[in-house]
Amino acid sequence: MYELKQVGKNTYYIESPAKIGIYVMEDSSVYLIDSGNDKEAAKKVKKILEAKNWKLKAILNTHSNADHIGATNIYKIKPTARSMHPQSKTPLHDIRS
């Protein structure tokens, strides 16, 4: 579990209870598609990102179920990241502070 799988040139997902999508930009910044469900998920995802030397740019939440956004707030330690929800024009969590 929590294994990184590549599905396209810049597109990955992390095999987990609620799969976490990753899109990698040319500058190695990444967008997470959902954050996982808890603190343990966040730790495992951070370890994967660090191993690849990827920098979290933002979290794009597909919807507000706990298994998709439960770890979002854990990423506050990333000073340049934001979390967005498709039904909102403003960030769900500003995780840059």
C-alpha atoms as an extended CHARMM CRD file, in Angstrom:
* protein
*
        97  EXT
         1         1  MET       CA              0.0000000000        0.0000000000        0.0000000000  PROA      1               0.0000000000
         2         2  TYR       CA              1.1190000000        3.6060000000       -0.6370000000  PROA      2               0.0000000000
         3         3  GLU       CA              3.0080000000        2.6390000000       -3.7530000000  PROA      3               0.0000000000
         4         4  LEU       CA              3.6390000000        5.2400000000       -6.4640000000  PROA      4               0.0000000000
         5         5  LYS       CA              2.3460000000        4.2300000000       -9.8910000000  PROA      5               0.0000000000
         6         6  GLN       CA              2.9780000000        6.1640000000      -13.1150000000  PROA      6               0.0000000000
         7         7  VAL       CA              0.0580000000        6.3410000000      -15.5380000000  PROA      7               0.0000000000
         8         8  GLY       CA              1.2410000000        9.0790000000      -17.9240000000  PROA      8               0.0000000000
         9         9  LYS       CA              4.2640000000       11.2460000000      -18.6870000000  PROA      9               0.0000000000
        10        10  ASN       CA              3.6230000000       13.5590000000      -15.7110000000  PROA      10              0.0000000000
        11        11  THR       CA              0.7340000000       11.7250000000      -14.0770000000  PROA      11              0.0000000000
        12        12  TYR       CA              0.9220000000        9.3460000000      -11.1440000000  PROA      12              0.0000000000
        13        13  TYR       CA             -1.2230000000        8.0150000000       -8.3680000000  PROA      13              0.0000000000
        14        14  ILE       CA             -0.4580000000        6.5880000000       -4.9800000000  PROA      14              0.0000000000
        15        15  GLU       CA             -2.0850000000        3.2490000000       -4.3310000000  PROA      15              0.0000000000
        16        16  SER       CA             -3.8410000000        3.7950000000       -1.0130000000  PROA      16              0.0000000000
        17        17  PRO       CA             -7.2910000000        3.3100000000        0.5540000000  PROA      17              0.0000000000
        18        18  ALA       CA             -8.4500000000        6.4810000000       -1.2700000000  PROA      18              0.0000000000
        19        19  LYS       CA             -6.1410000000        6.7610000000       -4.2540000000  PROA      19              0.0000000000
        20        20  ILE       CA             -4.1810000000       10.0250000000       -4.3530000000  PROA      20              0.0000000000
        21        21  GLY       CA             -3.4470000000       11.5100000000       -7.7610000000  PROA      21              0.0000000000
        22        22  ILE       CA             -0.2640000000       13.4340000000       -8.5300000000  PROA      22              0.0000000000
        23        23  TYR       CA              0.4780000000       15.7100000000      -11.4540000000  PROA      23              0.0000000000
        24        24  VAL       CA              4.1290000000       16.7500000000      -11.8170000000  PROA      24              0.0000000000
        25        25  MET       CA              4.9780000000       20.0720000000      -13.4530000000  PROA      25              0.0000000000
        26        26  GLU       CA              8.1790000000       20.6910000000      -15.4390000000  PROA      26              0.0000000000
        27        27  ASP       CA              9.7820000000       22.4360000000      -12.4270000000  PROA      27              0.0000000000
        28        28  SER       CA              9.1400000000       19.3620000000      -10.2020000000  PROA      28              0.0000000000
        29        29  SER       CA              6.3080000000       21.0590000000       -8.3490000000  PROA      29              0.0000000000
        30        30  VAL       CA              3.3410000000       18.7680000000       -7.8540000000  PROA      30              0.0000000000
        31        31  TYR       CA             -0.4000000000       18.9680000000       -7.4890000000  PROA      31              0.0000000000
        32        32  LEU       CA             -2.0190000000       16.3420000000       -5.3020000000  PROA      32              0.0000000000
        33        33  ILE       CA             -5.4720000000       15.2860000000       -6.3480000000  PROA      33              0.0000000000
        34        34  ASP       CA             -6.9800000000       14.6460000000       -2.9150000000  PROA      34              0.0000000000
        35        35  SER       CA             -4.8070000000       14.3540000000        0.1690000000  PROA      35              0.0000000000
        36        36  GLY       CA             -5.6230000000       11.0130000000        1.7300000000  PROA      36              0.0000000000
        37        37  ASN       CA             -7.5730000000       10.3660000000        4.8710000000  PROA      37              0.0000000000
        38        38  ASP       CA             -5.3440000000       11.0360000000        7.8790000000  PROA      38              0.0000000000
        39        39  LYS       CA             -2.0050000000       11.9470000000        9.4170000000  PROA      39              0.0000000000
        40        40  GLU       CA             -0.4720000000        8.5780000000        8.5430000000  PROA      40              0.0000000000
        41        41  ALA       CA             -1.4730000000        8.9890000000        4.8870000000  PROA      41              0.0000000000
        42        42  ALA       CA              0.1130000000       12.4450000000        4.8370000000  PROA      42              0.0000000000
        43        43  LYS       CA              3.3710000000       11.0980000000        6.2800000000  PROA      43              0.0000000000
        44        44  LYS       CA              3.5570000000        8.3880000000        3.6370000000  PROA      44              0.0000000000
        45        45  VAL       CA              2.7420000000       10.7870000000        0.8020000000  PROA      45              0.0000000000
        46        46  LYS       CA              5.3320000000       13.3080000000        2.0390000000  PROA      46              0.0000000000
        47        47  LYS       CA              7.9420000000       10.5470000000        2.1060000000  PROA      47              0.0000000000
        48        48  ILE       CA              7.1560000000        9.6770000000       -1.5270000000  PROA      48              0.0000000000
        49        49  LEU       CA              7.3210000000       13.3370000000       -2.6030000000  PROA      49              0.0000000000
        50        50  GLU       CA             10.6210000000       13.8590000000       -0.7950000000  PROA      50              0.0000000000
        51        51  ALA       CA             12.1400000000       10.7000000000       -2.3330000000  PROA      51              0.0000000000
        52        52  LYS       CA             11.3490000000       12.0930000000       -5.7990000000  PROA      52              0.0000000000
        53        53  ASN       CA             12.4870000000       15.6160000000       -4.8260000000  PROA      53              0.0000000000
        54        54  TRP       CA              9.0200000000       16.9420000000       -5.7010000000  PROA      54              0.0000000000
        55        55  LYS       CA              7.6730000000       20.1080000000       -4.0690000000  PROA      55              0.0000000000
        56        56  LEU       CA              3.9870000000       20.3250000000       -3.1860000000  PROA      56              0.0000000000
        57        57  LYS       CA              2.3370000000       23.2370000000       -5.0140000000  PROA      57              0.0000000000
        58        58  ALA       CA             -1.3470000000       22.5960000000       -4.2480000000  PROA      58              0.0000000000
        59        59  ILE       CA             -3.9310000000       20.0370000000       -3.2610000000  PROA      59              0.0000000000
        60        60  LEU       CA             -6.9630000000       19.7630000000       -5.5250000000  PROA      60              0.0000000000
        61        61  ASN       CA             -9.7970000000       18.1690000000       -3.5650000000  PROA      61              0.0000000000
        62        62  THR       CA            -12.3000000000       16.3530000000       -5.7510000000  PROA      62              0.0000000000
        63        63  HSD       CA            -14.9570000000       16.3990000000       -3.0360000000  PROA      63              0.0000000000
        64        64  SER       CA            -15.2350000000       16.8170000000        0.7010000000  PROA      64              0.0000000000
        65        65  ASN       CA            -15.4880000000       13.2230000000        1.9380000000  PROA      65              0.0000000000
        66        66  ALA       CA            -13.0910000000       12.5910000000        4.8140000000  PROA      66              0.0000000000
        67        67  ASP       CA            -11.1170000000        9.9200000000        2.9500000000  PROA      67              0.0000000000
        68        68  HSD       CA            -10.2630000000       12.5130000000        0.2780000000  PROA      68              0.0000000000
        69        69  ILE       CA             -9.5730000000       15.6040000000        2.4130000000  PROA      69              0.0000000000
        70        70  GLY       CA             -8.7650000000       14.1760000000        5.8420000000  PROA      70              0.0000000000
        71        71  ALA       CA             -5.0100000000       14.7390000000        5.4980000000  PROA      71              0.0000000000
        72        72  THR       CA             -5.2080000000       18.1500000000        3.8010000000  PROA      72              0.0000000000
        73        73  ASN       CA             -4.5640000000       20.1610000000        6.9430000000  PROA      73              0.0000000000
        74        74  ILE       CA             -1.4850000000       18.0510000000        7.7840000000  PROA      74              0.0000000000
        75        75  TYR       CA              0.3860000000       19.5890000000        4.8370000000  PROA      75              0.0000000000
        76        76  LYS       CA              0.5750000000       23.0030000000        6.5520000000  PROA      76              0.0000000000
        77        77  ILE       CA              4.3200000000       22.5570000000        6.8650000000  PROA      77              0.0000000000
        78        78  LYS       CA              4.6390000000       23.2040000000        3.1220000000  PROA      78              0.0000000000
        79        79  PRO       CA              4.7610000000       27.0230000000        2.9810000000  PROA      79              0.0000000000
        80        80  THR       CA              3.9370000000       27.3370000000       -0.7280000000  PROA      80              0.0000000000
        81        81  ALA       CA              0.9650000000       24.9820000000       -0.9900000000  PROA      81              0.0000000000
        82        82  ARG       CA             -2.7880000000       25.5880000000       -1.2640000000  PROA      82              0.0000000000
        83        83  SER       CA             -5.8240000000       23.3800000000       -1.0910000000  PROA      83              0.0000000000
        84        84  MET       CA             -8.7270000000       23.9780000000       -3.4710000000  PROA      84              0.0000000000
        85        85  HSD       CA            -12.1970000000       22.4990000000       -3.8140000000  PROA      85              0.0000000000
        86        86  PRO       CA            -14.0240000000       22.5390000000       -7.1710000000  PROA      86              0.0000000000
        87        87  GLN       CA            -17.2520000000       24.0130000000       -5.7630000000  PROA      87              0.0000000000
        88        88  SER       CA            -15.5090000000       26.9210000000       -4.0850000000  PROA      88              0.0000000000
        89        89  LYS       CA            -13.8480000000       30.0160000000       -5.5190000000  PROA      89              0.0000000000
        90        90  THR       CA            -11.6090000000       30.3140000000       -2.4770000000  PROA      90              0.0000000000
        91        91  PRO       CA             -9.2330000000       27.8320000000       -0.8620000000  PROA      91              0.0000000000
        92        92  LEU       CA            -10.7400000000       25.3220000000        1.5540000000  PROA      92              0.0000000000
        93        93  HSD       CA             -7.5750000000       25.5860000000        3.6080000000  PROA      93              0.0000000000
        94        94  ASP       CA             -4.7870000000       28.0270000000        3.0760000000  PROA      94              0.0000000000
        95        95  ILE       CA             -1.9330000000       25.7000000000        3.9120000000  PROA      95              0.0000000000
        96        96  ARG       CA              0.8130000000       28.1770000000        3.2020000000  PROA      96              0.0000000000
        97        97  SER       CA              1.0040000000       29.4350000000        6.7770000000  PROA      97              0.0000000000
